[in-house]
mmCIF file of C-alpha atoms and ligand atoms in Angstrom:
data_model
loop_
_atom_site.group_PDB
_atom_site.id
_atom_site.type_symbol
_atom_site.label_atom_id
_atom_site.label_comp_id
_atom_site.label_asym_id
_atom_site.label_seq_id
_atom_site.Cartn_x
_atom_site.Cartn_y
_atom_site.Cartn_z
ATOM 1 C CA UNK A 1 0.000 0.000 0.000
ATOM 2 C CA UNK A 2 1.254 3.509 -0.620
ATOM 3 C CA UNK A 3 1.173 6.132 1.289
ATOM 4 C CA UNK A 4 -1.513 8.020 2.908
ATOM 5 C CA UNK A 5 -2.238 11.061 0.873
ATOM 6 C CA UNK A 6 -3.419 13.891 3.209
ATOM 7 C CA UNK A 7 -6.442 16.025 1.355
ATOM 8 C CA UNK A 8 -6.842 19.052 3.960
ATOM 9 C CA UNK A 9 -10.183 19.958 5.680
ATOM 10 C CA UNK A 10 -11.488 23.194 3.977
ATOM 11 C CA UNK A 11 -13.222 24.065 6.837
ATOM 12 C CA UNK A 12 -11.738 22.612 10.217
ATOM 13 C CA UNK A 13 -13.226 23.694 13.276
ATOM 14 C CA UNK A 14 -11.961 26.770 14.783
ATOM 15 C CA UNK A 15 -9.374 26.453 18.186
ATOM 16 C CA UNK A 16 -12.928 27.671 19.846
ATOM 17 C CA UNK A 17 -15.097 25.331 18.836
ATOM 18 C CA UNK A 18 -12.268 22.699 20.208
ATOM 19 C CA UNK A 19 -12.227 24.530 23.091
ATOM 20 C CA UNK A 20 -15.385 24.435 23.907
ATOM 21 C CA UNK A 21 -15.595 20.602 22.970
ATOM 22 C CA UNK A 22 -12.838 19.256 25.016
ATOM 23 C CA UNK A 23 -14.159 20.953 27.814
ATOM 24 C CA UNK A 24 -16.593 18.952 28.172
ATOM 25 C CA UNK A 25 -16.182 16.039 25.843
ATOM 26 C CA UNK A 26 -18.955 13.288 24.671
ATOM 27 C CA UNK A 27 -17.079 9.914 24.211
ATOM 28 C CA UNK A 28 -17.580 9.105 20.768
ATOM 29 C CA UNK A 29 -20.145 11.963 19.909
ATOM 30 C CA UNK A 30 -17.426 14.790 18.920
ATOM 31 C CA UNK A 31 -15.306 13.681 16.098
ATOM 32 C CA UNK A 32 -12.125 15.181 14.874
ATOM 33 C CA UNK A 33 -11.600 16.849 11.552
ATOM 34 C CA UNK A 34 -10.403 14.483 9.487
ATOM 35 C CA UNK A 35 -11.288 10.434 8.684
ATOM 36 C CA UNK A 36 -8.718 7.970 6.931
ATOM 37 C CA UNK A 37 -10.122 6.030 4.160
ATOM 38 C CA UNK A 38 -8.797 3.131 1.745
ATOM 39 C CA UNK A 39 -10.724 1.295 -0.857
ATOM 40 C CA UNK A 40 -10.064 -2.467 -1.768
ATOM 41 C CA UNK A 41 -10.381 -3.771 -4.745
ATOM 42 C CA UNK A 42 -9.964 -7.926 -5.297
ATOM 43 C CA UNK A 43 -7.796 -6.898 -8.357
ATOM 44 C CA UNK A 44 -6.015 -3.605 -7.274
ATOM 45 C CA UNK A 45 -5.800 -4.727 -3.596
ATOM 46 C CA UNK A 46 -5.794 -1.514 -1.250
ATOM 47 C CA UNK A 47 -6.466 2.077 -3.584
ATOM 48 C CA UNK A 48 -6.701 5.521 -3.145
ATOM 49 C CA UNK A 49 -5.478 5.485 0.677
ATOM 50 C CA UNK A 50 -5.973 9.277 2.072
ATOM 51 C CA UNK A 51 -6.776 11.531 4.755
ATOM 52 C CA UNK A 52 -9.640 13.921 4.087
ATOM 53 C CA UNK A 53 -12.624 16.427 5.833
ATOM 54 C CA UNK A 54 -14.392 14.128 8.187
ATOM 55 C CA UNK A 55 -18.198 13.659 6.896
ATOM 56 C CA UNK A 56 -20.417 11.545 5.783
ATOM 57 C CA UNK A 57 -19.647 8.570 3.175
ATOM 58 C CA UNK A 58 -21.988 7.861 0.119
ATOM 59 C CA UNK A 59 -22.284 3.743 0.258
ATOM 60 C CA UNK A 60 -25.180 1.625 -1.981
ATOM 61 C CA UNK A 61 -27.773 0.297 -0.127
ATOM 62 C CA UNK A 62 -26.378 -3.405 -1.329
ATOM 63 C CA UNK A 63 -23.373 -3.092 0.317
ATOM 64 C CA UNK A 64 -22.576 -6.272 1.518
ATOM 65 C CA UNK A 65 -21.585 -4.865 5.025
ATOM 66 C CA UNK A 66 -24.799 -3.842 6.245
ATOM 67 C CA UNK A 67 -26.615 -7.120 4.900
ATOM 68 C CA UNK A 68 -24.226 -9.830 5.613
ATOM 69 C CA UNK A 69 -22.314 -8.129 8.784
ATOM 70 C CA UNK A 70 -18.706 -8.347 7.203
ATOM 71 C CA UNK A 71 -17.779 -5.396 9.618
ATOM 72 C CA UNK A 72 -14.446 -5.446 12.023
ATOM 73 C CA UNK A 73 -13.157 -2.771 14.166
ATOM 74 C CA UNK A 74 -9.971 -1.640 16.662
ATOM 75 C CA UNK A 75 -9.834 0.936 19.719
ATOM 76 C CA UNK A 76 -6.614 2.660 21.118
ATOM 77 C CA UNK A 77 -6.165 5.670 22.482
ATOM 78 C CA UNK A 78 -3.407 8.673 21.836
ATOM 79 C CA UNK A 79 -2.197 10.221 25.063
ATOM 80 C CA UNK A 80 -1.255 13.726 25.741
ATOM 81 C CA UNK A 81 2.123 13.714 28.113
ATOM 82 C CA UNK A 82 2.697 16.712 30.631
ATOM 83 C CA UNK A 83 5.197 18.181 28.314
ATOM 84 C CA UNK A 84 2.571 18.738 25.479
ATOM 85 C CA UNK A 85 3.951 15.457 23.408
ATOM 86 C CA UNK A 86 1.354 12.937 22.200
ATOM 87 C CA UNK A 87 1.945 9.420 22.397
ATOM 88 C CA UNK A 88 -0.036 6.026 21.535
ATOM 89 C CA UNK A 89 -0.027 2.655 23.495
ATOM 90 C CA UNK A 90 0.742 -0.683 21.683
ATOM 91 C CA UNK A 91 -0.773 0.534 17.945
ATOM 92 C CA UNK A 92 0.924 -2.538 16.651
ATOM 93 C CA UNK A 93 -1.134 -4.476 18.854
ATOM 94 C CA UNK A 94 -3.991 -3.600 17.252
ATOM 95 C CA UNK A 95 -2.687 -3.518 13.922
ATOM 96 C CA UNK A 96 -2.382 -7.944 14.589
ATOM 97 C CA UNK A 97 -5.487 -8.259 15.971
ATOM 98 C CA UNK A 98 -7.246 -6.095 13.336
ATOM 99 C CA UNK A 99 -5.538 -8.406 10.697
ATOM 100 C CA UNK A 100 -6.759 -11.778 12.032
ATOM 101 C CA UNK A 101 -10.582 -10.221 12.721
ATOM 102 C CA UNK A 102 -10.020 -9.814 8.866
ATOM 103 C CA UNK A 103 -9.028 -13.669 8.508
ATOM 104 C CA UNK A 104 -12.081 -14.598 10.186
ATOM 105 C CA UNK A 105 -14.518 -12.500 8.557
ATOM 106 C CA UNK A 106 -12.858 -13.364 5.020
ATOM 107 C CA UNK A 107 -11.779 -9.531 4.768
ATOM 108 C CA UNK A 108 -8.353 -8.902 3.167
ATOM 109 C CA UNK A 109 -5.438 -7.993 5.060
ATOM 110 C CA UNK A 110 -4.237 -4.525 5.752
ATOM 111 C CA UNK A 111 -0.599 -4.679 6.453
ATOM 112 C CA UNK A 112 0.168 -4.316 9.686
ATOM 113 C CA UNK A 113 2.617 -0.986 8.919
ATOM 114 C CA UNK A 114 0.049 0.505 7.112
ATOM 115 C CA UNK A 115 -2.222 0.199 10.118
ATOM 116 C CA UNK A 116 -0.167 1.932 12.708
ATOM 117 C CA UNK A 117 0.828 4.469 9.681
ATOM 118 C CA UNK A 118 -2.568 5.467 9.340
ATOM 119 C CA UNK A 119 -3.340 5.425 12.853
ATOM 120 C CA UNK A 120 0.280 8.080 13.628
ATOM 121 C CA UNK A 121 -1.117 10.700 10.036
ATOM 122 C CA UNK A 122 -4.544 11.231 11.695
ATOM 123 C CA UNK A 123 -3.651 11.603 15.238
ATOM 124 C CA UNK A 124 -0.578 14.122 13.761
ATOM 125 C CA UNK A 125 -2.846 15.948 11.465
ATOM 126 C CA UNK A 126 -5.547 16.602 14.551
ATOM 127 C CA UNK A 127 -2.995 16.766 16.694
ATOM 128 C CA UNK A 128 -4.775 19.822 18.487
ATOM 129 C CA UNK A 129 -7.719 16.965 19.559
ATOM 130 C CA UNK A 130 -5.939 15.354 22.206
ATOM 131 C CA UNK A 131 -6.914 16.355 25.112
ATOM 132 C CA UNK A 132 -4.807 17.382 28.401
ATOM 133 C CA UNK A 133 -3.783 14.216 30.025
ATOM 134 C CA UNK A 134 -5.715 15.966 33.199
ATOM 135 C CA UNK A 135 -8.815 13.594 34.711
ATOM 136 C CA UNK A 136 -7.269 10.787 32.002
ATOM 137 C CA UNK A 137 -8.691 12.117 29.281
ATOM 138 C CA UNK A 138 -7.884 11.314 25.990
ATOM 139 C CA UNK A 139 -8.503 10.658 22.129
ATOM 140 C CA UNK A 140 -10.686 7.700 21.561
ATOM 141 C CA UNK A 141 -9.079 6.046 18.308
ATOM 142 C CA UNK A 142 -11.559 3.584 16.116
ATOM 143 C CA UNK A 143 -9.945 2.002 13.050
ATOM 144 C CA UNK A 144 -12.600 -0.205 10.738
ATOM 145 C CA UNK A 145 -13.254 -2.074 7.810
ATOM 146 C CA UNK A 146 -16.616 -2.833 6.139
ATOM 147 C CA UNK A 147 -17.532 -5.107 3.316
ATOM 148 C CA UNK A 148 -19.002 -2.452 0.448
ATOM 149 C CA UNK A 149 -19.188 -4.259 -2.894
ATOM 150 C CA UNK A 150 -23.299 -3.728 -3.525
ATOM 151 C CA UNK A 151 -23.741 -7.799 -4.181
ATOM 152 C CA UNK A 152 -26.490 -9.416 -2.126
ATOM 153 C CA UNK A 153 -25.231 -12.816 -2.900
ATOM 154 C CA UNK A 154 -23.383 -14.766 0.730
ATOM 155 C CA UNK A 155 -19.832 -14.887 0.159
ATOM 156 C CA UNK A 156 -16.932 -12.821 1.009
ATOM 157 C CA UNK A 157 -17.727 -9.021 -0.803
ATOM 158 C CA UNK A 158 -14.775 -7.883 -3.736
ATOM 159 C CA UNK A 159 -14.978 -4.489 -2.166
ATOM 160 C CA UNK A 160 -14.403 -2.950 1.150
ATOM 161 C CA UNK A 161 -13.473 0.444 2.590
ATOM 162 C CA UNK A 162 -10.901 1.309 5.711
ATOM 163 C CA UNK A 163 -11.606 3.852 7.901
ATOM 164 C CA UNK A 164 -9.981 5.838 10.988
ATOM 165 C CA UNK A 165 -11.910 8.225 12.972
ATOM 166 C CA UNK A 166 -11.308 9.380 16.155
ATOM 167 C CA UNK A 167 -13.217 10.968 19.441
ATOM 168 C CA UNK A 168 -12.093 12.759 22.610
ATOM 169 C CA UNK A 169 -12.639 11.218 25.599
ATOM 170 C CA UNK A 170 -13.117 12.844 28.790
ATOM 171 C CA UNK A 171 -12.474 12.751 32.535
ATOM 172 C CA UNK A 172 -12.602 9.180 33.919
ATOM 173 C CA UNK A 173 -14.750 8.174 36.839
ATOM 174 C CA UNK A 174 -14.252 4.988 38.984
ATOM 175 C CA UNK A 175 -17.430 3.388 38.882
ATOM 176 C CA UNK A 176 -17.362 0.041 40.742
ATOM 177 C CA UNK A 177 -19.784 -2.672 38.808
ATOM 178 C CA UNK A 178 -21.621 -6.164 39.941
ATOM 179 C CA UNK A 179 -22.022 -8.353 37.038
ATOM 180 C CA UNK A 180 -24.918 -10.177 35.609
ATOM 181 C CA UNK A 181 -24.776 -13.774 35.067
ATOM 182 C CA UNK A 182 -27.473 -14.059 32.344
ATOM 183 C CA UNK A 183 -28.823 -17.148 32.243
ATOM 184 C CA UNK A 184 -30.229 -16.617 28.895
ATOM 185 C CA UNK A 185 -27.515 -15.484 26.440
ATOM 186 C CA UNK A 186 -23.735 -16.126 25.598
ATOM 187 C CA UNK A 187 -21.593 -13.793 23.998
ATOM 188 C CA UNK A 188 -19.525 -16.670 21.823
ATOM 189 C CA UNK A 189 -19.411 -20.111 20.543
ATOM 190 C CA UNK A 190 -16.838 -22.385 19.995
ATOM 191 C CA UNK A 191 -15.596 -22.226 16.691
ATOM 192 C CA UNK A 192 -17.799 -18.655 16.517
ATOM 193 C CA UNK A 193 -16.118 -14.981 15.977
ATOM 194 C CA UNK A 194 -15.621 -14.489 19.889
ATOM 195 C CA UNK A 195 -12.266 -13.899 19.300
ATOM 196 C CA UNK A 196 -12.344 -11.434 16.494
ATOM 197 C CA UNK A 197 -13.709 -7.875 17.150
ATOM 198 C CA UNK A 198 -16.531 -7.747 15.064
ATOM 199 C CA UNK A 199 -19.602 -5.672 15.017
ATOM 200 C CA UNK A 200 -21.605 -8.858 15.075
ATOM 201 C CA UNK A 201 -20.475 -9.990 18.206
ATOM 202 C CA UNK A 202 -21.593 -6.506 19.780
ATOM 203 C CA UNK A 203 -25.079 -6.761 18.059
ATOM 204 C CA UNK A 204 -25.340 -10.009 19.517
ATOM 205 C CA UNK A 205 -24.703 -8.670 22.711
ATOM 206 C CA UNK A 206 -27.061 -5.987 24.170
ATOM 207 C CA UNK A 207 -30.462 -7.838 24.731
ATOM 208 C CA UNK A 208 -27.867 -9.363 27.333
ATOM 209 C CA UNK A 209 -26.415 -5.997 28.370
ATOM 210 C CA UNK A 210 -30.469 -4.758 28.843
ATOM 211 C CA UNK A 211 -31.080 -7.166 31.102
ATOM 212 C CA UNK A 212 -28.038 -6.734 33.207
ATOM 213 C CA UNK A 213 -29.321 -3.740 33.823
ATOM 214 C CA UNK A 214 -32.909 -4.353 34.248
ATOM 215 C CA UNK A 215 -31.104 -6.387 37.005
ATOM 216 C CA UNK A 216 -29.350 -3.309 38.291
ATOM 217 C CA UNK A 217 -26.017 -4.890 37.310
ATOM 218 C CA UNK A 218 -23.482 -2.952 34.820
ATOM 219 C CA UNK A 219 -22.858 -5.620 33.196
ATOM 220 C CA UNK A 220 -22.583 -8.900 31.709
ATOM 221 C CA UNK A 221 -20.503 -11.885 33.508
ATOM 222 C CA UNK A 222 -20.471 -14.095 30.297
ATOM 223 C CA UNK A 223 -19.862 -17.912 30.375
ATOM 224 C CA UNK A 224 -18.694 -20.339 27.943
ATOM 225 C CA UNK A 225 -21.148 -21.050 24.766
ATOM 226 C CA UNK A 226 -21.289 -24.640 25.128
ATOM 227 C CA UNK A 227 -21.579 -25.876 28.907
ATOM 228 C CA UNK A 228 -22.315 -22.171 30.003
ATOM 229 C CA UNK A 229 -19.953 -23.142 33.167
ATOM 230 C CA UNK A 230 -16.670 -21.039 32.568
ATOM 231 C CA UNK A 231 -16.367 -17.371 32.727
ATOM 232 C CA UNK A 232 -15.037 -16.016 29.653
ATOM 233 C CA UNK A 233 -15.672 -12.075 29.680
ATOM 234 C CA UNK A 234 -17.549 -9.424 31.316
ATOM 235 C CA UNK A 235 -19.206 -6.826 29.052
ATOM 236 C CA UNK A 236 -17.069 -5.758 26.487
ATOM 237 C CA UNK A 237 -14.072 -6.414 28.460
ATOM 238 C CA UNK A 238 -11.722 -8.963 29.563
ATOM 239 C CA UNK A 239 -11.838 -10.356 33.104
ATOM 240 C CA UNK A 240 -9.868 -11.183 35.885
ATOM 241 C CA UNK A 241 -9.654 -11.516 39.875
ATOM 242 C CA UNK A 242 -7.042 -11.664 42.791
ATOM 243 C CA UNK A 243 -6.621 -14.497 45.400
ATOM 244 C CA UNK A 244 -5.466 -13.784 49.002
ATOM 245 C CA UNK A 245 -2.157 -15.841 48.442
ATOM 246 C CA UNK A 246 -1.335 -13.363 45.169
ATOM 247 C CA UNK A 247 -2.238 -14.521 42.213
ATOM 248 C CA UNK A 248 -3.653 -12.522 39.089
ATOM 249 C CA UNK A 249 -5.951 -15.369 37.487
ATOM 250 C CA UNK A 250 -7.861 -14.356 34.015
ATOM 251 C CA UNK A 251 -9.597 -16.941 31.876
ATOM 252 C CA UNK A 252 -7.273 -18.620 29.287
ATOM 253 C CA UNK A 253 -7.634 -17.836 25.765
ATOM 254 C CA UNK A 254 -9.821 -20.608 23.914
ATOM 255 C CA UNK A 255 -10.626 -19.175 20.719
ATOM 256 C CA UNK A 256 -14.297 -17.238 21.660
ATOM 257 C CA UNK A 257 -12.445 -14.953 24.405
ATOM 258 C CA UNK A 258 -11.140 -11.765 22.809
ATOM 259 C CA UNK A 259 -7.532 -11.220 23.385
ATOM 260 C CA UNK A 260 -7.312 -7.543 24.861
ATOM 261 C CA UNK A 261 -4.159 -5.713 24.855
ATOM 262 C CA UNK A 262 -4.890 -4.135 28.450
ATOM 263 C CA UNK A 263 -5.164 -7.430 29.410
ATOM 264 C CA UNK A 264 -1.985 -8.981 28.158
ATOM 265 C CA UNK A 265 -0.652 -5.427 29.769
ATOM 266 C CA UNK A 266 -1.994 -6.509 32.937
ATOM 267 C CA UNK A 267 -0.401 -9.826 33.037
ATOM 268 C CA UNK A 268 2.736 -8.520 32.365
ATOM 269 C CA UNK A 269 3.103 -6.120 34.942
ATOM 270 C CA UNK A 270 1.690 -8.251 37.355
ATOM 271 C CA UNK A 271 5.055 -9.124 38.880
ATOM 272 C CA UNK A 272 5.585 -5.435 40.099
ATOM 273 C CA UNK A 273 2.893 -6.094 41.886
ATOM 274 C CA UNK A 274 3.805 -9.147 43.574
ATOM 275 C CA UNK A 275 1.242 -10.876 41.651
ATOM 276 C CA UNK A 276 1.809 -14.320 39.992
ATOM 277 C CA UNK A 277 -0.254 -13.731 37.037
ATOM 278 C CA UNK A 278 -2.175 -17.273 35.938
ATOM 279 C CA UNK A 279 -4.340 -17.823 32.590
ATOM 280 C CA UNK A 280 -6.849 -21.069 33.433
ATOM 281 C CA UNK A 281 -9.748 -22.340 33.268
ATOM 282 C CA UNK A 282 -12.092 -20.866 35.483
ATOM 283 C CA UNK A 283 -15.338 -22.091 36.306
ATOM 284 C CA UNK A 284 -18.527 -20.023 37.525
ATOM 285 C CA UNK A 285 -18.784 -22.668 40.899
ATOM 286 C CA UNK A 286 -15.239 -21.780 41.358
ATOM 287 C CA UNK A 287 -15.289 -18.220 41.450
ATOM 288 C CA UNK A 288 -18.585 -17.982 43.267
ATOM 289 C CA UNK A 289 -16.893 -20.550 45.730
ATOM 290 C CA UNK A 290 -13.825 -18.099 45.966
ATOM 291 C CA UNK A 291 -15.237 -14.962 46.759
ATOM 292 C CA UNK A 292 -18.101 -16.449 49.329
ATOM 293 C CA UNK A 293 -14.751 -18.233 50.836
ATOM 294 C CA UNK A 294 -12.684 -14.945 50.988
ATOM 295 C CA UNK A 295 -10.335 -16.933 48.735
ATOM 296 C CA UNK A 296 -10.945 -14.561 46.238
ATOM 297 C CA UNK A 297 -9.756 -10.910 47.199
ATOM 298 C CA UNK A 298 -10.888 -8.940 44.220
ATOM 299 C CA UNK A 299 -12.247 -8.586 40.822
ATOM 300 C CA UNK A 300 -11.879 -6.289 37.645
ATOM 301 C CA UNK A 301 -12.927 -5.894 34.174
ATOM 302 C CA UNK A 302 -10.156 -4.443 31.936
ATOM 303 C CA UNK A 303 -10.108 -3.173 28.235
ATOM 304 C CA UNK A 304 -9.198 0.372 26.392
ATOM 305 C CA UNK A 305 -11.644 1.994 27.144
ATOM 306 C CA UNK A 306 -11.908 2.155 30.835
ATOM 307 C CA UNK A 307 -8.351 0.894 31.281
ATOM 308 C CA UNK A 308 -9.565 -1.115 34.687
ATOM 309 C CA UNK A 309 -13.239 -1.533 35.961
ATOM 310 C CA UNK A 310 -13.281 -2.864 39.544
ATOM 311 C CA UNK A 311 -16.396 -5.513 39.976
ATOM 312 C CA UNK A 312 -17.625 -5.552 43.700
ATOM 313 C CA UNK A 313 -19.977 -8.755 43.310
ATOM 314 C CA UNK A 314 -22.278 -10.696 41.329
ATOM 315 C CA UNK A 315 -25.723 -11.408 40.829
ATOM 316 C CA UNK A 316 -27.287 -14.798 39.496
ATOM 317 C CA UNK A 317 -30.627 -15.735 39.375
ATOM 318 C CA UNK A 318 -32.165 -17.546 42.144
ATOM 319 C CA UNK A 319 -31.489 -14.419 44.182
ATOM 320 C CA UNK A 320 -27.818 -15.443 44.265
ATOM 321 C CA UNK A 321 -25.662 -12.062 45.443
ATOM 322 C CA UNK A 322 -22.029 -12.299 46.724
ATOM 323 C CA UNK A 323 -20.216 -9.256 47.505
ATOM 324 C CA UNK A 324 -15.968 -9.115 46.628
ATOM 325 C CA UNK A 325 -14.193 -8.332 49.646
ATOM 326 C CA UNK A 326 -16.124 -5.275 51.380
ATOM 327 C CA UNK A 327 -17.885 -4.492 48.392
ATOM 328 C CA UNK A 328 -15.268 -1.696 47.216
ATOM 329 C CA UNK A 329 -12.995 -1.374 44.513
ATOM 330 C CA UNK A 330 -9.659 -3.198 45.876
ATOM 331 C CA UNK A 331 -6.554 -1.565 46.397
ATOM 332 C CA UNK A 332 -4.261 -4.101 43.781
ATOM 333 C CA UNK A 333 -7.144 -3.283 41.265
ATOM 334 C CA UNK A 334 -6.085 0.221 41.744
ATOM 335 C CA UNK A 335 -2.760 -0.059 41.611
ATOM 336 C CA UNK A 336 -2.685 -2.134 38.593
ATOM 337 C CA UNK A 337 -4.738 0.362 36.746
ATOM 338 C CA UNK A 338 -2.547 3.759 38.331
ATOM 339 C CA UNK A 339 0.361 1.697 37.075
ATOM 340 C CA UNK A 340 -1.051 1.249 33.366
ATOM 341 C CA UNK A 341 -1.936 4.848 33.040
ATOM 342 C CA UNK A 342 0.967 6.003 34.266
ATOM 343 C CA UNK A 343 2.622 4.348 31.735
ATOM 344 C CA UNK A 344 0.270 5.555 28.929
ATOM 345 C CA UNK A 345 0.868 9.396 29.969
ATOM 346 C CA UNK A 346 4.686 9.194 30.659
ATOM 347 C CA UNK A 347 4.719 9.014 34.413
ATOM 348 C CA UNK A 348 6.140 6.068 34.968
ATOM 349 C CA UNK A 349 8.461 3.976 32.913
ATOM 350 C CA UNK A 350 7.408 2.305 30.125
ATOM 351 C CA UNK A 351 10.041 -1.225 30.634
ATOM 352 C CA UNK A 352 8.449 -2.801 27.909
ATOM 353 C CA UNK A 353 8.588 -0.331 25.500
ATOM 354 C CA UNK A 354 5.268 -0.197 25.012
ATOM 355 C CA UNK A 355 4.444 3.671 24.023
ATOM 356 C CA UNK A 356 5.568 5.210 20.790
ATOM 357 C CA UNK A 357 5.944 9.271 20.474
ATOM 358 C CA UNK A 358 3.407 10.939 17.511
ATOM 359 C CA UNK A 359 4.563 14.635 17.968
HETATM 360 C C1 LIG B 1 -11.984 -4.795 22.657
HETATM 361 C C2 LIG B 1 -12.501 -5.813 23.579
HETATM 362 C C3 LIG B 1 -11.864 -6.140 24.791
HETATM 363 C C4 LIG B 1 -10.680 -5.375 25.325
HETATM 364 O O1 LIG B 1 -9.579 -5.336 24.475
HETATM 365 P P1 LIG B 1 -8.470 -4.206 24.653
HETATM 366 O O2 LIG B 1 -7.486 -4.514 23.580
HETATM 367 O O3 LIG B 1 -7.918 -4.358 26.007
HETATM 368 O O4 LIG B 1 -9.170 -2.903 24.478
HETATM 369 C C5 LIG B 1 -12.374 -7.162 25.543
HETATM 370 N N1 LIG B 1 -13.476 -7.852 25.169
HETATM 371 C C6 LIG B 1 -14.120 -7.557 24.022
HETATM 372 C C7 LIG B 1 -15.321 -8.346 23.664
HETATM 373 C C8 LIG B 1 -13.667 -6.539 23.202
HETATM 374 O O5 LIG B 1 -14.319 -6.263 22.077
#
């Protein structure tokens, strides 16, 4: 693919109407000035890749995407650093992931350098977008692909469009959860698209998200598609606990959990925290046996977006309720999290060489 060809907005907002924006920002409501866009073409491969005015795209109503659900997505995040520097966390992390969502959906493959490319021209170009690193805020980064050939036959489309847009984030609050277990829904088979991040797999899940919440839950504790006996995820995120004797235990990938970078972050700071971190099997009896035991110390759901959610207890029906710990957010959940965004906005050091400097 060649390079990104940047086609100017010829009317960008004014440093005002920013102002006024990231003063009070929407998460993915406000949208910065400009969009990437590639076209792909079964005989040209990727065309046409550029940077242009954010807006609205002209697609037929055929379009294999909205029919046939051929749709995958990413989220990172570009950080603003106290000295005014902006900086993004693990792009090339995404860039993988978003190339074997394509394998699964039958979408072609963007190369991975193209990816973070794309990703480092829009955040430069809108540079002025990122917000302070004050309250955690940030910009909200959504890369995406969608099947648009108009063809209404089933089989993989011969056209699809890439996209980047991006939306500023604002001030994070820590908002402790208890999680759902829904006895009527899972989230992914085996064999399914739980482990790509596709569209689908969020369409699939909010009549379970609704009635979390109809049970005055956040969210969704979901379990495995076939036995529904081992946790897998919690909402959108990824999800893990801690044990009295120290040990960081999150379910072990198995093909319909989605591997999240924050979580693979998590693991692998774990050891500054004197935490053993352990990827298993865990059953619902299990953790239900842990926390009513006290073996279990505390719970959290991780993932970009929220960086760490702590989970105070769980609700199953039957009028089953158990409570983590005290019922508040637990103080290794907290220091995991402080660690991770201290890492993201420069404050503490980034041993992996994780971060990577956009201007
Ligand atoms: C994106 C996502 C996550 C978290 O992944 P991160 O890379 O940490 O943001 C977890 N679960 C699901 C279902 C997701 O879509």
């Amino acid at each position: 693919m060649t390079e990104f060809v940047l086609h100017r907005s010829a009317a960008p907002s004014t440093p005002e109407q920013r102002a006024e924006i990231l003063a009070n920002p929407v998460f993915g409501h406000y949208f910065v000035d400009h969009q990437v866009i590639a076209d792909h073409d079964e005989s040209e491969g990727w065309v046409n890749p550029r940077i242009e005015a954010m807006g609205t795209w002209q697609m037929h109503p055929a379009s294999a995407g909205f029919h046939y659900g051929q749709e995958i997505f990413e989220g990172l995040k570009a950080y603003r650093h106290d000295d005014g520097s902006v900086w993004l966390f693990r792009p090339e992390a995404n860039a993988a992931r978003f190339v074997r969502s394509a394998e699964r959906l039958c979408m072609p493959r963007l190369p991975e350098e193209a990816f973070v490319d794309a990703v480092r021209k829009l955040v430069a170009v809108d540079s002025e977008w990122v917000p302070d690193g004050e309250g955690e805020q940030s910009l909200y980064i959504r890369p995406f692909m969608i099947a648009s050939e108009p063809y209404l036959g089933v089989r993989p489309a011969s056209g699809y469009t890439f996209s980047i847009i991006a939306s500023p984030v604002g001030a994070y609050y820590d908002e402790p959860v208890t999680l759902w277990l829904t006895p009527n829904y899972t989230r992914a088979a085996p064999g399914g698209t739980g482990e790509a991040k596709c569209g689908g797999n969020y369409a699939a899940s909010l009549a379970a998200a609704a009635e979390a919440e109809a049970e005055g839950c956040g969210q969704v504790l979901w379990t495995d598609g076939a036995e529904r006996k081992y946790i897998e995820e919690c909402g959108t995120m990824n999800f893990m606990y801690i044990t009295a004797d120290g040990e960081l235990v999150t379910p072990e990938l198995n093909g319909s959990i989605l591997p999240g970078i924050t979580r693979d972050s998590l693991l692998k700071l774990a050891p500054q925290h004197d935490l053993k971190p352990v990827e298993a099997q865990i059953s619902v009896d299990e953790l239900f046996d842990g926390v009513a035991s006290g073996r279990i110390v505390e719970a959290l759901a991780c993932g970009t977006a929220a960086v760490v959610t702590p989970i105070v207890g769980f609700k199953a029906p039957g009028g089953i309720h158990h409570v983590v710990g005290d019922g508040t957010p637990g103080e290794r959940t907290r220091a995991l999290r402080t660690h991770l965004v201290d890492i993201q906005y420069g404050r503490a050091e980034d041993a992996f060489g994780w971060t990577q400097r956009v201007v």
